[in-house]
Amino acid sequence: MPTCRFCSGTYTRENFIHGNGPRAQVCARCGVEKNFITEEEAANLFDDKLRNARLSIVARRYSMFLYIPALWTLWIMFLSSVQPWGIYFLLILVALTLFAPVWFFIRSAQFAGDMARLTPAFDRPKGH
Ligand SMILES: [Zn+2]
């Protein structure tokens, strides 16, 4: 994969602007920032709105793997010795932990669809 001359980012070919000389090996974001192209010309530009939307989808998908260990830590620290709530919350935690991978798998199609919806449509020009 090519590397951008300005930001040293490595992206696939469709994330680069086209042209020779100063426009060679420049990614879409650097191309817009350095005024080689306008934002409308950059078909594959991930602007701030799009970036935030994509980040929130990724965060929603993976956050449970942060919450579940945190809940286990809280249970071990505070609730494991409390009768009878410790055992109730243990059962809930075990159910949550076992259900998490299943839920992750069930939601994978939805996640792929959301990411595809938030990916700019791009036609690869001839010769690239
Ligand atoms: Zn760049």
GROMACS .gro file of C-alpha atoms and ligand atoms in nm:
model
  129
    1MET     CA    1   0.000   0.000   0.000
    2PRO     CA    2   0.130   0.349  -0.084
    3THR     CA    3   0.240   0.601   0.177
    4CYS     CA    4   0.135   0.967   0.183
    5ARG     CA    5   0.420   1.214   0.134
    6PHE     CA    6   0.281   1.459   0.393
    7CYS     CA    7   0.127   1.262   0.678
    8SER     CA    8   0.317   0.933   0.620
    9GLY     CA    9  -0.016   0.751   0.644
   10THR     CA   10  -0.045   0.420   0.465
   11TYR     CA   11  -0.381   0.376   0.288
   12THR     CA   12  -0.524   0.181   0.001
   13ARG     CA   13  -0.495   0.335  -0.346
   14GLU     CA   14  -0.849   0.476  -0.351
   15ASN     CA   15  -0.769   0.704  -0.055
   16PHE     CA   16  -0.516   0.897  -0.264
   17ILE     CA   17  -0.572   1.190  -0.500
   18HIS     CA   18  -0.475   1.157  -0.862
   19GLY     CA   19  -0.216   1.350  -1.056
   20ASN     CA   20   0.154   1.403  -1.112
   21GLY     CA   21   0.416   1.633  -0.961
   22PRO     CA   22   0.298   1.787  -0.635
   23ARG     CA   23  -0.018   1.576  -0.638
   24ALA     CA   24   0.166   1.244  -0.651
   25GLN     CA   25   0.147   1.024  -0.341
   26VAL     CA   26  -0.087   1.257  -0.148
   27CYS     CA   27  -0.378   1.117   0.049
   28ALA     CA   28  -0.727   1.266   0.018
   29ARG     CA   29  -0.713   1.440   0.356
   30CYS     CA   30  -0.373   1.603   0.292
   31GLY     CA   31  -0.489   1.689  -0.060
   32VAL     CA   32  -0.779   1.889   0.084
   33GLU     CA   33  -0.568   2.044   0.360
   34LYS     CA   34  -0.296   2.155   0.116
   35ASN     CA   35  -0.555   2.281  -0.139
   36PHE     CA   36  -0.462   2.039  -0.415
   37ILE     CA   37  -0.829   1.943  -0.445
   38THR     CA   38  -1.157   2.073  -0.304
   39GLU     CA   39  -1.366   1.876  -0.058
   40GLU     CA   40  -1.622   1.801  -0.330
   41GLU     CA   41  -1.353   1.656  -0.557
   42ALA     CA   42  -1.228   1.425  -0.282
   43ALA     CA   43  -1.469   1.137  -0.336
   44ASN     CA   44  -1.312   0.930  -0.063
   45LEU     CA   45  -1.260   1.194   0.204
   46PHE     CA   46  -1.359   1.086   0.555
   47ASP     CA   47  -1.456   1.424   0.698
   48ASP     CA   48  -1.498   1.491   1.071
   49LYS     CA   49  -1.870   1.411   1.077
   50LEU     CA   50  -1.818   1.079   0.903
   51ARG     CA   51  -1.519   0.999   1.120
   52ASN     CA   52  -1.715   1.062   1.440
   53ALA     CA   53  -2.007   0.853   1.320
   54ARG     CA   54  -1.777   0.563   1.235
   55LEU     CA   55  -1.595   0.592   1.566
   56SER     CA   56  -1.921   0.584   1.763
   57ILE     CA   57  -2.031   0.268   1.580
   58VAL     CA   58  -1.698   0.097   1.652
   59ALA     CA   59  -1.711   0.213   2.015
   60ARG     CA   60  -2.067   0.081   2.056
   61ARG     CA   61  -1.962  -0.256   1.913
   62TYR     CA   62  -1.654  -0.309   2.129
   63SER     CA   63  -1.742  -0.122   2.449
   64MET     CA   64  -1.898  -0.429   2.612
   65PHE     CA   65  -1.554  -0.590   2.626
   66LEU     CA   66  -1.453  -0.294   2.841
   67TYR     CA   67  -1.766  -0.294   3.058
   68ILE     CA   68  -1.775  -0.664   3.140
   69PRO     CA   69  -1.424  -0.680   3.296
   70ALA     CA   70  -1.503  -0.355   3.480
   71LEU     CA   71  -1.822  -0.509   3.620
   72TRP     CA   72  -1.632  -0.822   3.722
   73THR     CA   73  -1.374  -0.606   3.900
   74LEU     CA   74  -1.649  -0.417   4.083
   75TRP     CA   75  -1.815  -0.745   4.180
   76ILE     CA   76  -1.489  -0.893   4.313
   77MET     CA   77  -1.405  -0.574   4.503
   78PHE     CA   78  -1.742  -0.489   4.656
   79LEU     CA   79  -2.022  -0.741   4.603
   80SER     CA   80  -1.866  -1.086   4.633
   81SER     CA   81  -1.895  -1.085   5.014
   82VAL     CA   82  -2.248  -0.940   5.034
   83GLN     CA   83  -2.524  -1.190   5.114
   84PRO     CA   84  -2.744  -1.257   4.922
   85TRP     CA   85  -2.688  -0.991   4.654
   86GLY     CA   86  -2.338  -1.111   4.574
   87ILE     CA   87  -2.466  -1.441   4.439
   88TYR     CA   88  -2.750  -1.273   4.241
   89PHE     CA   89  -2.511  -1.035   4.072
   90LEU     CA   90  -2.268  -1.321   4.011
   91LEU     CA   91  -2.541  -1.505   3.816
   92ILE     CA   92  -2.622  -1.188   3.618
   93LEU     CA   93  -2.252  -1.134   3.544
   94VAL     CA   94  -2.203  -1.494   3.430
   95ALA     CA   95  -2.508  -1.463   3.202
   96LEU     CA   96  -2.380  -1.131   3.061
   97THR     CA   97  -2.032  -1.273   3.004
   98LEU     CA   98  -2.166  -1.578   2.824
   99PHE     CA   99  -2.412  -1.373   2.620
  100ALA     CA  100  -2.157  -1.110   2.509
  101PRO     CA  101  -1.983  -1.317   2.233
  102VAL     CA  102  -2.322  -1.434   2.105
  103TRP     CA  103  -2.448  -1.077   2.091
  104PHE     CA  104  -2.122  -0.969   1.925
  105PHE     CA  105  -2.177  -1.230   1.655
  106ILE     CA  106  -2.548  -1.148   1.612
  107ARG     CA  107  -2.469  -0.778   1.565
  108SER     CA  108  -2.183  -0.830   1.317
  109ALA     CA  109  -2.408  -0.802   1.009
  110GLN     CA  110  -2.565  -0.482   1.142
  111PHE     CA  111  -2.217  -0.345   1.213
  112ALA     CA  112  -2.094  -0.428   0.862
  113GLY     CA  113  -2.404  -0.260   0.716
  114ASP     CA  114  -2.358   0.053   0.924
  115MET     CA  115  -1.992   0.077   0.827
  116ALA     CA  116  -2.079   0.029   0.460
  117ARG     CA  117  -2.342   0.305   0.490
  118LEU     CA  118  -2.074   0.534   0.638
  119THR     CA  119  -1.816   0.460   0.369
  120PRO     CA  120  -1.808   0.708   0.078
  121ALA     CA  121  -1.904   0.553  -0.254
  122PHE     CA  122  -1.601   0.544  -0.475
  123ASP     CA  123  -1.547   0.446  -0.837
  124ARG     CA  124  -1.188   0.359  -0.911
  125PRO     CA  125  -1.081   0.567  -1.214
  126LYS     CA  126  -0.938   0.388  -1.514
  127GLY     CA  127  -0.570   0.318  -1.478
  128HIS     CA  128  -0.560   0.321  -1.099
  129ZN      ZN  129  -0.164   1.243   0.396
   0.00000   0.00000   0.00000
